[in-house]
Amino acid sequence: MNFRKNISTLKVHHNKHTAGVGSVRIAPPKEVLLPMTMHSGAPAVPVVAVGDYVRVGQLIAREGEGISCPVHATVSGTVTAIEDFQQTDGKSLPCIRIESDGKMEIDPGLKAPEVNSVDEFLAAAQASGVVGLGGAAFPVWKKLDAVRGNKIHTVLINGAECEPYITSDHRMMVEHSDLLAKGVEILRKWMGSERFVICIEDNKKDAIDLLGKVFADDDSVEIRVLPSIYPQGAKQVLLYNVTGQVVKGGQRLASLGVIIINVSTLSKLAYFMETGMPLVDRIVTVDGSAMKEPRNLVVPIGTPVDYIVEQAGGLKCEAGKVLIGGPMLGRAVSALNEPIQKATNAILVMTEKEAKTFEPSPCIRCGRCVANCPVSLNPAGLAKAMEQEDEDVRFAQLTAASVGQCIECACCSYVCPAHKPLMELNKQGKRFVKKYKAAQKNEGGK
């Protein structure tokens, strides 16, 4: 993987309309729908039955085998169904549906975990249900588990939040700096880390100033101000721009003695360690040109999109497109009864004018995709490889061009004048390579 010195790719329109808008907790919805797959890895396994009464924070699904994460009730009420829900993208999600009683009663059995060893700390992190809240949804316990085999001397705390519109991490830093401070102390104690770098883009001056004061007397904590460019928050980009290090394909950050953890992720972990309340809600930015009043809302996980839009004040015109997530990496939805998940940091509602799409045209070999790829790939070449009908040739070309190194940031698609879906083609290429290798392995085992 070849990084350019001080990577600088896209200067996108920030559109951080809600940066100064404090987060407000919404009234509980009539029901929540909680997928068992709100994390990377194996689905959670339900431990409740239809008809059970549950309270906020109560365990309703234990972690599955291997890498997985538990799920907790986000409202108090009655389990009405354990069913599959089909997303707009066709994926079928096993879910637990809870009808809210509006009381938001807290599980009386919740208490701060007792931690006296690294093993107990990692077990507590697993019980928290916390995942990467910057979008990756990787179980936090598995990330921290790297301490078992590596000396984690440096923790990069990711507050870059480089994607347009989204300000949920920004508000977490400003409104809950105390939890960040507690999170640093927790990692210092149980991970043995010696250096903490809070990475913030320069368009978040209030967060920079506040955290500078919070950590003024802690020499182990640095507030690193970074240029506002996209994709500054991508782990490979952040690692290089802060430490100058490069993580190679298949290599874990922990092997370099470094982990990266999102500011909201760390804050939620610290809150669990202090109170015993697992991950049941999060700050969600609700914005877009079709919204009457962009806002930041504290929302129970599993709340349907249409209710959140209503709580944010509703629409000022007909919606042309609704995104769960940001404009670069978000997922368009057509059914507004889809629930937000643990890693949902934004809902964007765009007008028909902004939602207009263009038909792809032939590549003009302008080189913009290459010039703007933060990991120096050739997206146009990868797209050409995907046209190969011979699977052996396609595999050889994709692997030779390092398709597995694509960080799926969408810079290539954003700058392409031919409007080619380059990032989606790269994702298809990565899936093809994985499937091809599995088939070859199975063939060799016969």
mmCIF file of N, CA and C in Angstrom, residues 143 146 150-154 156 235-236 239-240 245-248 250-261:
data_model
loop_
_atom_site.group_PDB
_atom_site.id
_atom_site.type_symbol
_atom_site.label_atom_id
_atom_site.label_comp_id
_atom_site.label_asym_id
_atom_site.label_seq_id
_atom_site.Cartn_x
_atom_site.Cartn_y
_atom_site.Cartn_z
ATOM 1 N N LYS A 143 -11.580 -5.534 19.485
ATOM 2 C CA LYS A 143 -10.505 -4.574 19.214
ATOM 3 C C LYS A 143 -9.549 -4.496 20.404
ATOM 4 N N ALA A 146 -6.773 -7.180 21.500
ATOM 5 C CA ALA A 146 -5.423 -7.176 20.925
ATOM 6 C C ALA A 146 -4.353 -7.035 21.990
ATOM 7 N N ASN A 150 -0.198 -8.106 22.140
ATOM 8 C CA ASN A 150 0.572 -6.960 21.663
ATOM 9 C C ASN A 150 0.705 -5.907 22.753
ATOM 10 N N LYS A 151 1.803 -5.182 22.724
ATOM 11 C CA LYS A 151 1.966 -4.030 23.595
ATOM 12 C C LYS A 151 1.326 -2.842 22.877
ATOM 13 N N ILE A 152 0.183 -2.381 23.365
ATOM 14 C CA ILE A 152 -0.518 -1.257 22.740
ATOM 15 C C ILE A 152 -0.029 0.030 23.397
ATOM 16 N N HIS A 153 1.003 0.602 22.809
ATOM 17 C CA HIS A 153 1.594 1.797 23.420
ATOM 18 C C HIS A 153 0.859 3.080 23.030
ATOM 19 N N THR A 154 0.143 3.064 21.880
ATOM 20 C CA THR A 154 -0.489 4.289 21.382
ATOM 21 C C THR A 154 -1.953 4.035 21.050
ATOM 22 N N LEU A 156 -5.064 6.005 19.184
ATOM 23 C CA LEU A 156 -5.573 7.142 18.413
ATOM 24 C C LEU A 156 -7.074 7.203 18.627
ATOM 25 N N LYS A 235 -9.241 4.613 8.912
ATOM 26 C CA LYS A 235 -8.184 4.202 9.838
ATOM 27 C C LYS A 235 -6.803 4.216 9.187
ATOM 28 N N GLN A 236 -6.706 3.781 7.915
ATOM 29 C CA GLN A 236 -5.401 3.764 7.252
ATOM 30 C C GLN A 236 -4.872 5.182 7.041
ATOM 31 N N LEU A 239 -4.012 6.759 10.561
ATOM 32 C CA LEU A 239 -2.760 6.176 11.057
ATOM 33 C C LEU A 239 -1.561 6.833 10.394
ATOM 34 N N TYR A 240 -1.614 6.975 9.075
ATOM 35 C CA TYR A 240 -0.477 7.536 8.347
ATOM 36 C C TYR A 240 -0.286 9.021 8.658
ATOM 37 N N GLN A 245 2.922 5.791 9.941
ATOM 38 C CA GLN A 245 3.001 4.348 9.741
ATOM 39 C C GLN A 245 1.985 3.880 8.703
ATOM 40 N N VAL A 246 2.287 2.745 8.092
ATOM 41 C CA VAL A 246 1.415 2.151 7.083
ATOM 42 C C VAL A 246 1.075 0.732 7.513
ATOM 43 N N VAL A 247 -0.206 0.402 7.460
ATOM 44 C CA VAL A 247 -0.623 -0.965 7.760
ATOM 45 C C VAL A 247 -0.828 -1.686 6.437
ATOM 46 N N LYS A 248 -0.190 -2.826 6.288
ATOM 47 C CA LYS A 248 -0.228 -3.568 5.038
ATOM 48 C C LYS A 248 -1.456 -4.476 4.986
ATOM 49 N N GLY A 250 -3.845 -7.356 5.305
ATOM 50 C CA GLY A 250 -3.858 -8.494 6.215
ATOM 51 C C GLY A 250 -3.183 -8.242 7.544
ATOM 52 N N GLN A 251 -2.575 -7.068 7.709
ATOM 53 C CA GLN A 251 -1.873 -6.745 8.951
ATOM 54 C C GLN A 251 -2.806 -6.000 9.894
ATOM 55 N N ARG A 252 -2.771 -6.338 11.172
ATOM 56 C CA ARG A 252 -3.585 -5.654 12.163
ATOM 57 C C ARG A 252 -2.838 -4.449 12.717
ATOM 58 N N LEU A 253 -3.579 -3.385 12.995
ATOM 59 C CA LEU A 253 -2.967 -2.197 13.587
ATOM 60 C C LEU A 253 -2.227 -2.529 14.869
ATOM 61 N N ALA A 254 -2.787 -3.465 15.627
ATOM 62 C CA ALA A 254 -2.191 -3.795 16.921
ATOM 63 C C ALA A 254 -0.768 -4.299 16.793
ATOM 64 N N SER A 255 -0.421 -4.870 15.639
ATOM 65 C CA SER A 255 0.947 -5.357 15.453
ATOM 66 C C SER A 255 1.946 -4.201 15.408
ATOM 67 N N LEU A 256 1.439 -2.992 15.185
ATOM 68 C CA LEU A 256 2.278 -1.789 15.215
ATOM 69 C C LEU A 256 2.276 -1.147 16.604
ATOM 70 N N GLY A 257 1.521 -1.758 17.529
ATOM 71 C CA GLY A 257 1.418 -1.191 18.866
ATOM 72 C C GLY A 257 0.394 -0.077 18.957
ATOM 73 N N VAL A 258 -0.541 -0.056 18.001
ATOM 74 C CA VAL A 258 -1.513 1.035 17.902
ATOM 75 C C VAL A 258 -2.920 0.459 17.776
ATOM 76 N N ILE A 259 -3.888 1.106 18.401
ATOM 77 C CA ILE A 259 -5.287 0.860 18.077
ATOM 78 C C ILE A 259 -5.951 2.213 17.827
ATOM 79 N N ILE A 260 -7.031 2.190 17.052
ATOM 80 C CA ILE A 260 -7.821 3.393 16.792
ATOM 81 C C ILE A 260 -9.223 3.139 17.312
ATOM 82 N N ILE A 261 -9.723 4.065 18.119
ATOM 83 C CA ILE A 261 -11.066 3.922 18.670
ATOM 84 C C ILE A 261 -11.815 5.240 18.503
#
